[in-house]
PDB file of C-alpha atoms and ligand atoms in Angstrom:
ATOM      1  CA  MET A  24     -15.095 -12.780 -15.240  1.00  0.00           C
ATOM      2  CA  SER A  25     -13.132 -10.912 -17.913  1.00  0.00           C
ATOM      3  CA  ARG A  26      -9.807  -9.319 -17.048  1.00  0.00           C
ATOM      4  CA  LEU A  27     -11.394  -5.920 -17.678  1.00  0.00           C
ATOM      5  CA  ASP A  28     -14.157  -6.637 -15.152  1.00  0.00           C
ATOM      6  CA  SER A  29     -11.570  -7.919 -12.719  1.00  0.00           C
ATOM      7  CA  PHE A  30      -9.426  -4.780 -13.209  1.00  0.00           C
ATOM      8  CA  ILE A  31     -12.409  -2.499 -12.599  1.00  0.00           C
ATOM      9  CA  ARG A  32     -13.261  -4.415  -9.432  1.00  0.00           C
ATOM     10  CA  ARG A  33      -9.678  -4.116  -8.217  1.00  0.00           C
ATOM     11  CA  MET A  34      -9.520  -0.375  -8.847  1.00  0.00           C
ATOM     12  CA  THR A  35     -12.898   0.191  -7.160  1.00  0.00           C
ATOM     13  CA  ALA A  36     -11.827  -1.878  -4.154  1.00  0.00           C
ATOM     14  CA  GLN A  37      -8.565   0.043  -3.920  1.00  0.00           C
ATOM     15  CA  ARG A  38     -10.320   3.422  -4.004  1.00  0.00           C
ATOM     16  CA  ASP A  39     -13.007   2.374  -1.501  1.00  0.00           C
ATOM     17  CA  ILE A  40     -10.485   0.945   0.949  1.00  0.00           C
ATOM     18  CA  LEU A  41      -8.155   3.934   0.763  1.00  0.00           C
ATOM     19  CA  ASP A  42     -11.076   6.311   1.337  1.00  0.00           C
ATOM     20  CA  HIS A  43     -12.250   4.136   4.236  1.00  0.00           C
ATOM     21  CA  VAL A  44      -8.887   4.046   6.048  1.00  0.00           C
ATOM     22  CA  CYS A  45      -7.948   7.674   5.296  1.00  0.00           C
ATOM     23  CA  THR A  46     -10.674   8.892   7.650  1.00  0.00           C
ATOM     24  CA  GLU A  47      -8.848   7.190  10.516  1.00  0.00           C
ATOM     25  CA  VAL A  48      -5.323   7.861   9.234  1.00  0.00           C
ATOM     26  CA  ALA A  49      -6.138  11.595   9.031  1.00  0.00           C
ATOM     27  CA  LYS A  50      -6.477  11.599  12.833  1.00  0.00           C
ATOM     28  CA  MET A  51      -3.186   9.766  13.380  1.00  0.00           C
ATOM     29  CA  GLU A  52       0.336  11.156  13.263  1.00  0.00           C
ATOM     30  CA  GLY A  53       2.953   9.575  11.043  1.00  0.00           C
ATOM     31  CA  PRO A  54       3.922   9.453   7.395  1.00  0.00           C
ATOM     32  CA  VAL A  55       2.361   7.324   4.685  1.00  0.00           C
ATOM     33  CA  VAL A  56       4.406   4.666   2.880  1.00  0.00           C
ATOM     34  CA  GLU A  57       3.405   3.787  -0.677  1.00  0.00           C
ATOM     35  CA  LEU A  58       5.001   0.495  -1.756  1.00  0.00           C
ATOM     36  CA  GLY A  59       4.733   0.338  -5.564  1.00  0.00           C
ATOM     37  CA  LEU A  60       4.357   3.839  -6.990  1.00  0.00           C
ATOM     38  CA  GLY A  61       3.652   2.555 -10.509  1.00  0.00           C
ATOM     39  CA  ASN A  62       1.703   5.121 -12.521  1.00  0.00           C
ATOM     40  CA  GLY A  63       1.142   7.083  -9.318  1.00  0.00           C
ATOM     41  CA  ARG A  64      -2.666   6.890  -9.281  1.00  0.00           C
ATOM     42  CA  THR A  65      -3.011   5.706  -5.684  1.00  0.00           C
ATOM     43  CA  PHE A  66      -0.194   8.071  -4.624  1.00  0.00           C
ATOM     44  CA  HIS A  67      -2.163  10.934  -6.203  1.00  0.00           C
ATOM     45  CA  HIS A  68      -5.350   9.785  -4.436  1.00  0.00           C
ATOM     46  CA  LEU A  69      -3.630   9.570  -1.051  1.00  0.00           C
ATOM     47  CA  ARG A  70      -2.107  13.014  -1.551  1.00  0.00           C
ATOM     48  CA  GLU A  71      -5.593  14.401  -2.165  1.00  0.00           C
ATOM     49  CA  ARG A  72      -7.159  12.594   0.783  1.00  0.00           C
ATOM     50  CA  LEU A  73      -4.350  13.417   3.224  1.00  0.00           C
ATOM     51  CA  PRO A  74      -3.227  16.929   2.305  1.00  0.00           C
ATOM     52  CA  GLY A  75       0.104  17.974   3.740  1.00  0.00           C
ATOM     53  CA  ARG A  76       1.027  14.456   4.879  1.00  0.00           C
ATOM     54  CA  ARG A  77       4.461  13.137   4.025  1.00  0.00           C
ATOM     55  CA  ILE A  78       4.134  10.235   1.587  1.00  0.00           C
ATOM     56  CA  VAL A  79       7.265   8.206   0.879  1.00  0.00           C
ATOM     57  CA  ALA A  80       6.916   6.187  -2.325  1.00  0.00           C
ATOM     58  CA  PHE A  81       8.961   3.187  -3.442  1.00  0.00           C
ATOM     59  CA  ASP A  82       9.422   1.452  -6.765  1.00  0.00           C
ATOM     60  CA  ARG A  83      12.083  -0.264  -8.840  1.00  0.00           C
ATOM     61  CA  ALA A  84      12.053   2.574 -11.329  1.00  0.00           C
ATOM     62  CA  LEU A  85      10.178   5.805 -11.880  1.00  0.00           C
ATOM     63  CA  ALA A  86       7.282   5.311 -14.320  1.00  0.00           C
ATOM     64  CA  ALA A  87       4.681   7.622 -12.789  1.00  0.00           C
ATOM     65  CA  HIS A  88       2.664  10.268 -14.607  1.00  0.00           C
ATOM     66  CA  ALA A  89       4.256  13.704 -14.329  1.00  0.00           C
ATOM     67  CA  SER A  90       1.402  14.867 -12.073  1.00  0.00           C
ATOM     68  CA  SER A  91       2.080  12.081  -9.591  1.00  0.00           C
ATOM     69  CA  ILE A  92       5.782  12.162  -8.831  1.00  0.00           C
ATOM     70  CA  PRO A  93       6.821  12.659  -5.189  1.00  0.00           C
ATOM     71  CA  GLU A  94       9.468  15.181  -4.151  1.00  0.00           C
ATOM     72  CA  ALA A  95      12.974  13.758  -4.643  1.00  0.00           C
ATOM     73  CA  GLU A  96      13.454  13.164  -0.908  1.00  0.00           C
ATOM     74  CA  ASN A  97      10.264  11.084  -0.783  1.00  0.00           C
ATOM     75  CA  LEU A  98      10.959   8.862  -3.791  1.00  0.00           C
ATOM     76  CA  VAL A  99      13.022   5.738  -3.196  1.00  0.00           C
ATOM     77  CA  LEU A 100      14.060   3.609  -6.154  1.00  0.00           C
ATOM     78  CA  GLY A 101      15.281   0.026  -6.045  1.00  0.00           C
ATOM     79  CA  GLU A 102      14.024  -3.330  -4.754  1.00  0.00           C
ATOM     80  CA  ILE A 103      11.481  -2.620  -2.023  1.00  0.00           C
ATOM     81  CA  ARG A 104      12.686  -5.474   0.137  1.00  0.00           C
ATOM     82  CA  GLU A 105      16.044  -3.702   0.483  1.00  0.00           C
ATOM     83  CA  THR A 106      15.132  -0.020   0.123  1.00  0.00           C
ATOM     84  CA  ALA A 107      12.145  -0.012   2.477  1.00  0.00           C
ATOM     85  CA  SER A 108      14.099  -1.912   5.159  1.00  0.00           C
ATOM     86  CA  ARG A 109      16.139   1.242   5.588  1.00  0.00           C
ATOM     87  CA  PHE A 110      12.927   2.988   6.751  1.00  0.00           C
ATOM     88  CA  ILE A 111      12.111   0.512   9.526  1.00  0.00           C
ATOM     89  CA  GLY A 112      11.113   2.560  12.571  1.00  0.00           C
ATOM     90  CA  ILE A 113       9.583   5.385  10.499  1.00  0.00           C
ATOM     91  CA  ASP A 114       6.336   4.840  12.480  1.00  0.00           C
ATOM     92  CA  ALA A 115       4.058   5.124   9.463  1.00  0.00           C
ATOM     93  CA  ALA A 116       0.365   5.759  10.045  1.00  0.00           C
ATOM     94  CA  LEU A 117      -0.441   3.962   6.775  1.00  0.00           C
ATOM     95  CA  VAL A 118       1.417   1.528   4.547  1.00  0.00           C
ATOM     96  CA  HIS A 119      -0.232   0.856   1.205  1.00  0.00           C
ATOM     97  CA  ALA A 120       1.298  -2.003  -0.764  1.00  0.00           C
ATOM     98  CA  ASP A 121       0.250  -2.554  -4.363  1.00  0.00           C
ATOM     99  CA  ILE A 122       2.932  -4.916  -5.569  1.00  0.00           C
ATOM    100  CA  GLY A 123       0.902  -8.024  -6.365  1.00  0.00           C
ATOM    101  CA  THR A 124       1.456  -9.436  -9.845  1.00  0.00           C
ATOM    102  CA  GLY A 125      -1.562 -11.675 -10.321  1.00  0.00           C
ATOM    103  CA  TYR A 126       0.850 -14.649 -10.563  1.00  0.00           C
ATOM    104  CA  GLU A 127       0.349 -16.905  -7.564  1.00  0.00           C
ATOM    105  CA  ASP A 128       3.919 -18.192  -7.457  1.00  0.00           C
ATOM    106  CA  LEU A 129       5.479 -14.712  -7.578  1.00  0.00           C
ATOM    107  CA  ASP A 130       3.026 -13.313  -5.021  1.00  0.00           C
ATOM    108  CA  ALA A 131       3.745 -16.262  -2.714  1.00  0.00           C
ATOM    109  CA  VAL A 132       7.411 -15.221  -2.655  1.00  0.00           C
ATOM    110  CA  THR A 133       6.423 -11.614  -1.839  1.00  0.00           C
ATOM    111  CA  SER A 134       4.282 -12.917   1.020  1.00  0.00           C
ATOM    112  CA  THR A 135       7.380 -14.443   2.636  1.00  0.00           C
ATOM    113  CA  TRP A 136       8.913 -10.987   3.366  1.00  0.00           C
ATOM    114  CA  LEU A 137       6.296  -8.243   2.859  1.00  0.00           C
ATOM    115  CA  PRO A 138       4.156  -8.738   6.018  1.00  0.00           C
ATOM    116  CA  ASP A 139       7.156  -8.500   8.364  1.00  0.00           C
ATOM    117  CA  LEU A 140       8.503  -5.451   6.531  1.00  0.00           C
ATOM    118  CA  ILE A 141       5.118  -3.727   6.802  1.00  0.00           C
ATOM    119  CA  ALA A 142       4.795  -4.576  10.500  1.00  0.00           C
ATOM    120  CA  ARG A 143       8.185  -2.888  11.104  1.00  0.00           C
ATOM    121  CA  LEU A 144       7.309   0.209   9.069  1.00  0.00           C
ATOM    122  CA  LEU A 145       4.037   0.873  10.904  1.00  0.00           C
ATOM    123  CA  ARG A 146       3.478   2.600  14.209  1.00  0.00           C
ATOM    124  CA  VAL A 147       1.362   0.751  16.755  1.00  0.00           C
ATOM    125  CA  GLY A 148      -2.256   1.333  15.699  1.00  0.00           C
ATOM    126  CA  GLY A 149      -1.187   2.139  12.133  1.00  0.00           C
ATOM    127  CA  ILE A 150      -3.032   0.674   9.168  1.00  0.00           C
ATOM    128  CA  ALA A 151      -1.799  -1.599   6.378  1.00  0.00           C
ATOM    129  CA  VAL A 152      -3.612  -1.990   3.079  1.00  0.00           C
ATOM    130  CA  SER A 153      -2.334  -4.579   0.635  1.00  0.00           C
ATOM    131  CA  GLY A 154      -3.321  -6.408  -2.497  1.00  0.00           C
ATOM    132  CA  THR A 155      -1.537  -9.509  -1.223  1.00  0.00           C
ATOM    133  CA  PRO A 156      -2.261 -11.275   2.091  1.00  0.00           C
ATOM    134  CA  LEU A 157      -0.597  -9.990   5.260  1.00  0.00           C
ATOM    135  CA  ASP A 158      -0.265 -12.946   7.600  1.00  0.00           C
ATOM    136  CA  HIS A 159       1.735 -11.738  10.583  1.00  0.00           C
ATOM    137  CA  PRO A 160       1.214 -11.922  14.366  1.00  0.00           C
ATOM    138  CA  GLN A 161       1.459  -8.102  14.682  1.00  0.00           C
ATOM    139  CA  LEU A 162      -1.006  -7.407  11.862  1.00  0.00           C
ATOM    140  CA  GLN A 163      -4.605  -7.862  12.935  1.00  0.00           C
ATOM    141  CA  ARG A 164      -7.008  -8.316  10.053  1.00  0.00           C
ATOM    142  CA  LEU A 165      -9.786  -5.717   9.814  1.00  0.00           C
ATOM    143  CA  PRO A 166     -12.961  -6.068   7.787  1.00  0.00           C
ATOM    144  CA  PRO A 167     -12.867  -4.182   4.468  1.00  0.00           C
ATOM    145  CA  PRO A 168     -15.670  -1.736   3.647  1.00  0.00           C
ATOM    146  CA  PRO A 169     -18.886  -3.536   2.627  1.00  0.00           C
ATOM    147  CA  SER A 170     -18.397  -2.727  -1.069  1.00  0.00           C
ATOM    148  CA  VAL A 171     -15.168  -4.737  -1.211  1.00  0.00           C
ATOM    149  CA  PRO A 172     -15.352  -8.496  -1.783  1.00  0.00           C
ATOM    150  CA  ALA A 173     -13.556 -10.526   0.908  1.00  0.00           C
ATOM    151  CA  ASP A 174     -10.031 -11.678  -0.006  1.00  0.00           C
ATOM    152  CA  ARG A 175      -9.706  -9.117  -2.768  1.00  0.00           C
ATOM    153  CA  TYR A 176      -7.743  -6.659  -0.689  1.00  0.00           C
ATOM    154  CA  PHE A 177      -6.367  -6.898   2.824  1.00  0.00           C
ATOM    155  CA  VAL A 178      -6.672  -4.330   5.615  1.00  0.00           C
ATOM    156  CA  CYS A 179      -4.831  -4.766   8.911  1.00  0.00           C
ATOM    157  CA  ARG A 180      -3.963  -2.859  12.046  1.00  0.00           C
ATOM    158  CA  ARG A 181      -0.529  -3.022  13.638  1.00  0.00           C
ATOM    159  CA  VAL A 182      -1.004  -4.302  17.183  1.00  0.00           C
TER     160      VAL A 182
HETATM  161  N1  SAM B 196      -0.709   1.708  -7.104  1.00  0.00           N
HETATM  162  C1  SAM B 196      -0.043   2.107  -8.346  1.00  0.00           C
HETATM  163  C2  SAM B 196      -0.907   3.096  -9.088  1.00  0.00           C
HETATM  164  O1  SAM B 196      -2.027   3.389  -8.613  1.00  0.00           O
HETATM  165  O2  SAM B 196      -0.476   3.595 -10.115  1.00  0.00           O
HETATM  166  C3  SAM B 196       0.254   0.915  -9.213  1.00  0.00           C
HETATM  167  C4  SAM B 196       1.311   0.031  -8.668  1.00  0.00           C
HETATM  168  S1  SAM B 196       1.809  -1.188  -9.839  1.00  0.00           S
HETATM  169  C5  SAM B 196       0.503  -2.335  -9.791  1.00  0.00           C
HETATM  170  C6  SAM B 196       3.055  -2.046  -8.988  1.00  0.00           C
HETATM  171  C7  SAM B 196       4.398  -1.330  -8.980  1.00  0.00           C
HETATM  172  O3  SAM B 196       5.205  -1.944  -7.987  1.00  0.00           O
HETATM  173  C8  SAM B 196       5.185  -1.457 -10.291  1.00  0.00           C
HETATM  174  O4  SAM B 196       5.528  -0.174 -10.744  1.00  0.00           O
HETATM  175  C9  SAM B 196       6.416  -2.273  -9.940  1.00  0.00           C
HETATM  176  O5  SAM B 196       7.595  -1.806 -10.570  1.00  0.00           O
HETATM  177  C10 SAM B 196       6.520  -2.078  -8.446  1.00  0.00           C
HETATM  178  N2  SAM B 196       7.101  -3.230  -7.746  1.00  0.00           N
HETATM  179  C11 SAM B 196       6.554  -4.457  -7.608  1.00  0.00           C
HETATM  180  N3  SAM B 196       7.344  -5.237  -6.868  1.00  0.00           N
HETATM  181  C12 SAM B 196       8.415  -4.471  -6.513  1.00  0.00           C
HETATM  182  C13 SAM B 196       9.585  -4.715  -5.752  1.00  0.00           C
HETATM  183  N4  SAM B 196       9.798  -5.905  -5.184  1.00  0.00           N
HETATM  184  N5  SAM B 196      10.480  -3.720  -5.604  1.00  0.00           N
HETATM  185  C14 SAM B 196      10.266  -2.520  -6.194  1.00  0.00           C
HETATM  186  N6  SAM B 196       9.174  -2.216  -6.923  1.00  0.00           N
HETATM  187  C15 SAM B 196       8.264  -3.188  -7.078  1.00  0.00           C
END
């Protein structure tokens, strides 16, 4: 598969999963945490799907499109492992993490700390969506929507 095909599949999976979980998240109290603001496309999508919801976005540096920049109080810059730890207990209804690199060795390092961080950011019953695996005793794997190939994206509930 070409990288373009793979990119299109990833974007489609991301959109389908976010739409899928937003139906449930809309009924749940708690902010949304966006780990990896990047260009801000998924932030923009979540803002549309969950109007009025607080979305706190994290990245190393601001590189988002002007239309997709959170309010200053909801933008946190720096290394996510450190910055997001300061938000443990925020009781998020949704944590979306899009910080995979496509390099197995780098993503393996992320997998050593990201699942536990996400488990601590979420409220009980909250949903995690991630491009990298979330192996953690408090994160119960949920099936993705049928349009998403297995092991492409990971959806979990905080138990
Ligand atoms: N979902 C975004 C969108 O729709 O535009 C794209 C996110 S992009 C793939 C990943 C972003 O995560 C990059 O901007 C990168 O700087 C950030 N990132 C990755 N690992 C990070 C880390 N450990 N700490 C802070 N930012 C990180």
